[in-house]
CSV table of C-alpha atoms in Angstrom, one decimal:
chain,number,residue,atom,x,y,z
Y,59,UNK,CA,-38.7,-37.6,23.2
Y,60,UNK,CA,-40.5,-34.9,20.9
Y,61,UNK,CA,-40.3,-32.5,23.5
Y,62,UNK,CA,-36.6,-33.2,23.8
Y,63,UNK,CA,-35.9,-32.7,20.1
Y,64,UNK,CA,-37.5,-29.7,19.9
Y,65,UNK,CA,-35.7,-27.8,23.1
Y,66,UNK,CA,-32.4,-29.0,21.7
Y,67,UNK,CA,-32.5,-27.7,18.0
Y,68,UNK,CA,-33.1,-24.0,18.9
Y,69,UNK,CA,-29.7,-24.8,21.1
Y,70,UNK,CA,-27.9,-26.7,18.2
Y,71,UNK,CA,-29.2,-23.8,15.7
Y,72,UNK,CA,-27.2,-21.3,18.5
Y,73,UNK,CA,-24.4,-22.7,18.5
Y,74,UNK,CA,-23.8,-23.1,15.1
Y,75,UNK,CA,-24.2,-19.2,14.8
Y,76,UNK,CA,-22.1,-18.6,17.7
Y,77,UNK,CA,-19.4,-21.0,15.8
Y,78,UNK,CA,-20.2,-18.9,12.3
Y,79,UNK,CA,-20.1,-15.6,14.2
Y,80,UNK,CA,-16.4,-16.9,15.7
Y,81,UNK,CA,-14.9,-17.9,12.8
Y,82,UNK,CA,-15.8,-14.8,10.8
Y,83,UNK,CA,-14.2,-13.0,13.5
Y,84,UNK,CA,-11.4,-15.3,12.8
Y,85,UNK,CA,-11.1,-14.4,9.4
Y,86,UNK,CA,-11.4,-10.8,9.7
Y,87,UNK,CA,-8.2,-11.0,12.2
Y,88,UNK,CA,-6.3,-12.9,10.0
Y,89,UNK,CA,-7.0,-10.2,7.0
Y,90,UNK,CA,-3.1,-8.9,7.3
Y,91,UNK,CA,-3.0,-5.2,8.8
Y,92,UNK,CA,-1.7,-3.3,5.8
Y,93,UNK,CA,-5.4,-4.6,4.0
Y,94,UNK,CA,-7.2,-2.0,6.3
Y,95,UNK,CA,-7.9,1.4,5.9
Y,96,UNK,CA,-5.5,4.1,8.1
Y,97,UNK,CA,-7.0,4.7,11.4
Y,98,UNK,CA,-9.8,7.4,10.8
Y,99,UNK,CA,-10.7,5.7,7.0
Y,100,UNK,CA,-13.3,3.4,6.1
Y,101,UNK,CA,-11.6,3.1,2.4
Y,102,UNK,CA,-8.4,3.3,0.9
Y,103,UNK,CA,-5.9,2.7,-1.6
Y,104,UNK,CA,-2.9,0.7,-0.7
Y,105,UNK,CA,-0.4,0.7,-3.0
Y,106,UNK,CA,2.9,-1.7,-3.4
Y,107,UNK,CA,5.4,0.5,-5.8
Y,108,UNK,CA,9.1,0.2,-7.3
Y,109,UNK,CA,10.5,4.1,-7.9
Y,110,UNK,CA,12.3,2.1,-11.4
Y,111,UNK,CA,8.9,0.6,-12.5
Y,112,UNK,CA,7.7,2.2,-15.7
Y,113,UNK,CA,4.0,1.1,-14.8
Y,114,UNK,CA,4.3,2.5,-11.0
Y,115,UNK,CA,5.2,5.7,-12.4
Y,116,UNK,CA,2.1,5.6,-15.0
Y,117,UNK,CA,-0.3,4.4,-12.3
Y,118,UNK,CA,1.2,6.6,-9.7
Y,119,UNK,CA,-0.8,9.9,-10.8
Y,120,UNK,CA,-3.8,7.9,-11.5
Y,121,UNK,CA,-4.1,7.0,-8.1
Y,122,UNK,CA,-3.6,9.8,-6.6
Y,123,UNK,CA,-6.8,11.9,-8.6
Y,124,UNK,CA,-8.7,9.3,-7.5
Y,125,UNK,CA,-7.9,9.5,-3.5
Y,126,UNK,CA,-8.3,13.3,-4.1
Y,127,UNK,CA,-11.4,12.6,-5.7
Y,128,UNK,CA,-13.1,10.4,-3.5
Y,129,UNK,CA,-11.4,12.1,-0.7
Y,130,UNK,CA,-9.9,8.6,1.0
Y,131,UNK,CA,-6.2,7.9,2.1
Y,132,UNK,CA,-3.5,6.5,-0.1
Y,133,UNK,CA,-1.4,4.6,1.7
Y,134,UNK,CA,2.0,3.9,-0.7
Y,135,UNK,CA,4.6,1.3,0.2
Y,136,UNK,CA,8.5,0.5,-0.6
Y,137,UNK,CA,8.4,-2.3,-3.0
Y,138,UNK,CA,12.3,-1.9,-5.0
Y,139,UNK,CA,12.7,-5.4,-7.0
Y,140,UNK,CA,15.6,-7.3,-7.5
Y,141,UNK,CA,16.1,-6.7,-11.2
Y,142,UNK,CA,15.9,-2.9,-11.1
Y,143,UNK,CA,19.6,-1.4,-10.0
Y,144,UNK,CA,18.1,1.8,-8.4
Y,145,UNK,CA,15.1,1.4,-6.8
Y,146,UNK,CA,16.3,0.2,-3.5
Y,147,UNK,CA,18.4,3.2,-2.9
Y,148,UNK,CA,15.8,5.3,-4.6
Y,149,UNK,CA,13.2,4.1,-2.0
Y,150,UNK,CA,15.8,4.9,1.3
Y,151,UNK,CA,16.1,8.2,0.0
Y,152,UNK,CA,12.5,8.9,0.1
Y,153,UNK,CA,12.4,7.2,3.7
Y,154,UNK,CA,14.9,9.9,4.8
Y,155,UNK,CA,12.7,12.4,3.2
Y,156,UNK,CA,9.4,10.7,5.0
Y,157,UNK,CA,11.6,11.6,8.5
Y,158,UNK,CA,11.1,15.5,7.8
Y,159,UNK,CA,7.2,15.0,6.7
Y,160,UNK,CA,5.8,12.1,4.8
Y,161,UNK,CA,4.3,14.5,2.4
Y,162,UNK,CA,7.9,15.2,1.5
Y,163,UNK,CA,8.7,11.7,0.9
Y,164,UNK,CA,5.9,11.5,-0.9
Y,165,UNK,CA,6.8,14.3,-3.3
Y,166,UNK,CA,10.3,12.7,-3.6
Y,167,UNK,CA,8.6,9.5,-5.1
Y,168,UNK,CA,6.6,11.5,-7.8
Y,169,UNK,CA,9.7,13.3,-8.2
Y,170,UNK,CA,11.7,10.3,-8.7
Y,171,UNK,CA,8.8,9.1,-11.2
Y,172,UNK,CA,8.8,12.6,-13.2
Y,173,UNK,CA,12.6,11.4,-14.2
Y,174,UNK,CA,12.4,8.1,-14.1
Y,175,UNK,CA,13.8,7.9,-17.9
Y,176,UNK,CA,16.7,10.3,-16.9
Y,177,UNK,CA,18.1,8.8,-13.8
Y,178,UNK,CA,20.7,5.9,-13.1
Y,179,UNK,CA,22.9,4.7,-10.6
Y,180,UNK,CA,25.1,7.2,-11.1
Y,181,UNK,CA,23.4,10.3,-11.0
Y,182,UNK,CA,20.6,9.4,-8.6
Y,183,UNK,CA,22.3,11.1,-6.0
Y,184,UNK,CA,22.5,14.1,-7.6
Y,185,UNK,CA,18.7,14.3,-8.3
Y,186,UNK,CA,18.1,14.1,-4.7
Y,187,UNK,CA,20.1,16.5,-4.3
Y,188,UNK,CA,18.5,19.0,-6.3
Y,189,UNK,CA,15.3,17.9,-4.8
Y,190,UNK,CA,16.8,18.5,-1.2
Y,191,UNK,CA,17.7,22.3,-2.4
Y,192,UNK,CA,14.7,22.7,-3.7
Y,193,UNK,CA,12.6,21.9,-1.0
Y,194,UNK,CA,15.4,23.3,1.7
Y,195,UNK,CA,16.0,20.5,3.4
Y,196,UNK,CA,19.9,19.3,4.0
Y,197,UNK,CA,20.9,16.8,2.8
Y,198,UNK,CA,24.0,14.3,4.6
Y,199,UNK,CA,26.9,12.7,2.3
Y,200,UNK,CA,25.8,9.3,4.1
Y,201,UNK,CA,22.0,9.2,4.1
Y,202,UNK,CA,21.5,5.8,6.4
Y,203,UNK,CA,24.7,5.2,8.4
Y,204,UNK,CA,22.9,3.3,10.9
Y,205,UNK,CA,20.8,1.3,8.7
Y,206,UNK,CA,17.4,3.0,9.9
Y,207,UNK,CA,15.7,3.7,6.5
Y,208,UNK,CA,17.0,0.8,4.5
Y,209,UNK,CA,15.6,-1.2,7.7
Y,210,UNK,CA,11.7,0.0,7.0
Y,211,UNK,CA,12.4,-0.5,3.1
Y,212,UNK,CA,12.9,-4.4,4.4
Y,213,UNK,CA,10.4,-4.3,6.3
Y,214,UNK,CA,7.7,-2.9,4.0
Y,215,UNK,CA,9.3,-5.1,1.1
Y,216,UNK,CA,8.4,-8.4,4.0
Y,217,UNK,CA,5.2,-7.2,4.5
Y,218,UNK,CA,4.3,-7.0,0.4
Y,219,UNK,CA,5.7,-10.7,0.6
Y,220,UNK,CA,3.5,-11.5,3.3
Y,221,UNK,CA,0.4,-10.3,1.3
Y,222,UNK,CA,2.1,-12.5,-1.9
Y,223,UNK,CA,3.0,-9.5,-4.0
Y,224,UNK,CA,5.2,-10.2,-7.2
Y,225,UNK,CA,4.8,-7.4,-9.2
Y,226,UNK,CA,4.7,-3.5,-9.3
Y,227,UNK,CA,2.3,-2.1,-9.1
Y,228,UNK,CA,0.3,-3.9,-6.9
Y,229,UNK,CA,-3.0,-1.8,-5.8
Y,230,UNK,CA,-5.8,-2.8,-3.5
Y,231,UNK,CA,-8.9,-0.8,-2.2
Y,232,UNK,CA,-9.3,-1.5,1.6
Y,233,UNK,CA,-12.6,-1.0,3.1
Y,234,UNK,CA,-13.4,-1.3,7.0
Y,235,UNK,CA,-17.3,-1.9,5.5
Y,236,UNK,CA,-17.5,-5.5,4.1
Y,237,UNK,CA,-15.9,-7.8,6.9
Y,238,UNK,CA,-16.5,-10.7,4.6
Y,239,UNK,CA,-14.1,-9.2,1.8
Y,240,UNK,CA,-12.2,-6.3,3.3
Y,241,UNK,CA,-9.7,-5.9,0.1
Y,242,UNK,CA,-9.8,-6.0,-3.4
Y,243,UNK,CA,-7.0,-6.0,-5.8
Y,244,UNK,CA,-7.3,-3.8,-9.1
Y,245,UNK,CA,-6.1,-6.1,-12.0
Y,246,UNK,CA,-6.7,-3.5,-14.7
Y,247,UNK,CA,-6.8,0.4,-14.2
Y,248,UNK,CA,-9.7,1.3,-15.8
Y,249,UNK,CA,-11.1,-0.8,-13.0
Y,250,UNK,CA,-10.1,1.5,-10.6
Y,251,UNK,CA,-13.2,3.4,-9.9
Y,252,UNK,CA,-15.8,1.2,-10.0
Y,253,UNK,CA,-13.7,-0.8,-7.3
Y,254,UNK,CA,-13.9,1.9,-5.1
Y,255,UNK,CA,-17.7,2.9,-5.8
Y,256,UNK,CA,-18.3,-0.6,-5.2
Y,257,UNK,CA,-16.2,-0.8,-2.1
Y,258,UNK,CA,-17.8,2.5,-0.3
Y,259,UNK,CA,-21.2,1.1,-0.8
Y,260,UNK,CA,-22.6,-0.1,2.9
């Protein structure tokens, strides 16, 4: 019986790692895709934003010097809320923008932030306007007639609900080098790079 006992731990003890091993891999496929670094990246800064927010548009540059700085992606997503009477249009205008180049779109959103104070329903169009002259880039009298951009604002609005976002802004570091916590969220600013020292560390 000894002899027994001892031939079947080492298998018990294999098991149980091939079981740990499995469900590890588990969780790591259940982290949601938009938690991951951009093919090519081991860290990042993902980044949930409404163009009306007053603290998206304070955070906005913040995050930016740091991806320059630490030379990682920043990934930025369509967040509009429901209380804010602009954003959701804001945010299909920079998706038409992102179909030229999604620096472009980018620069309309830090565009839209720079004048944030100055612009309202009714003269938003006429900022993008200006932004579309500036930049050269035409600009149509209907924007989305078949529903394309407003279409990935949805969708990147479902994914942020998916992840349990209720606020703007909501920022996470990614990183593709701790399986066992692949994301963290940045409560305070300030936190911001000692998050992503800590996440760049093997």
């Amino acid at each position: 019986m000894k002899n027994r006992s001892q031939k079947k731990f080492p298998l018990l003890w294999l098991l149980i790692f091939v079981a740990s091993a499995a469900l590890g891999a588990v969780a790591a496929d259940a982290v949601n895709p938009v938690l991951r670094p951009p093919k090519g990246a081991q860290v990042a800064l993902v980044v949930f934003e409404d163009l009306q927010c007053p603290q998206c548009r304070r955070v906005a540059p913040i995050l930016e010097q740091a991806a320059k700085t630490y030379k990682i992606p920043l990934v930025r997503h369509d967040f509009p809320l429901p209380l804010h009477n602009w954003s959701y249009q804001a945010a299909v205008m920079a998706r038409y923008f992102d179909a030229t180049s999604k620096t472009l779109g980018n620069e309309f959103r830090d565009y839209i932030f720079s004048n944030q104070l100055e612009i309202n329903p009714q003269n938003l169009r006429g900022y993008a306007e200006k932004f579309a002259t500036e930049h050269k880039v035409g600009l149509p009298f209907l924007i989305d007639p078949q529903g394309k951009f407003a279409a990935e604002v949805n969708a990147d609005r479902d994914i942020g609900k998916e992840v349990k976002i209720d606020h703007t802004p909501t920022v996470y570091v990614v990183s593709s080098r701790h399986p066992e916590k692949p994301y963290v969220e940045m409560k305070e600013i300030n936190q911001l790079y000692a998050l992503i020292d800590a996440m760049m560390k093997e």
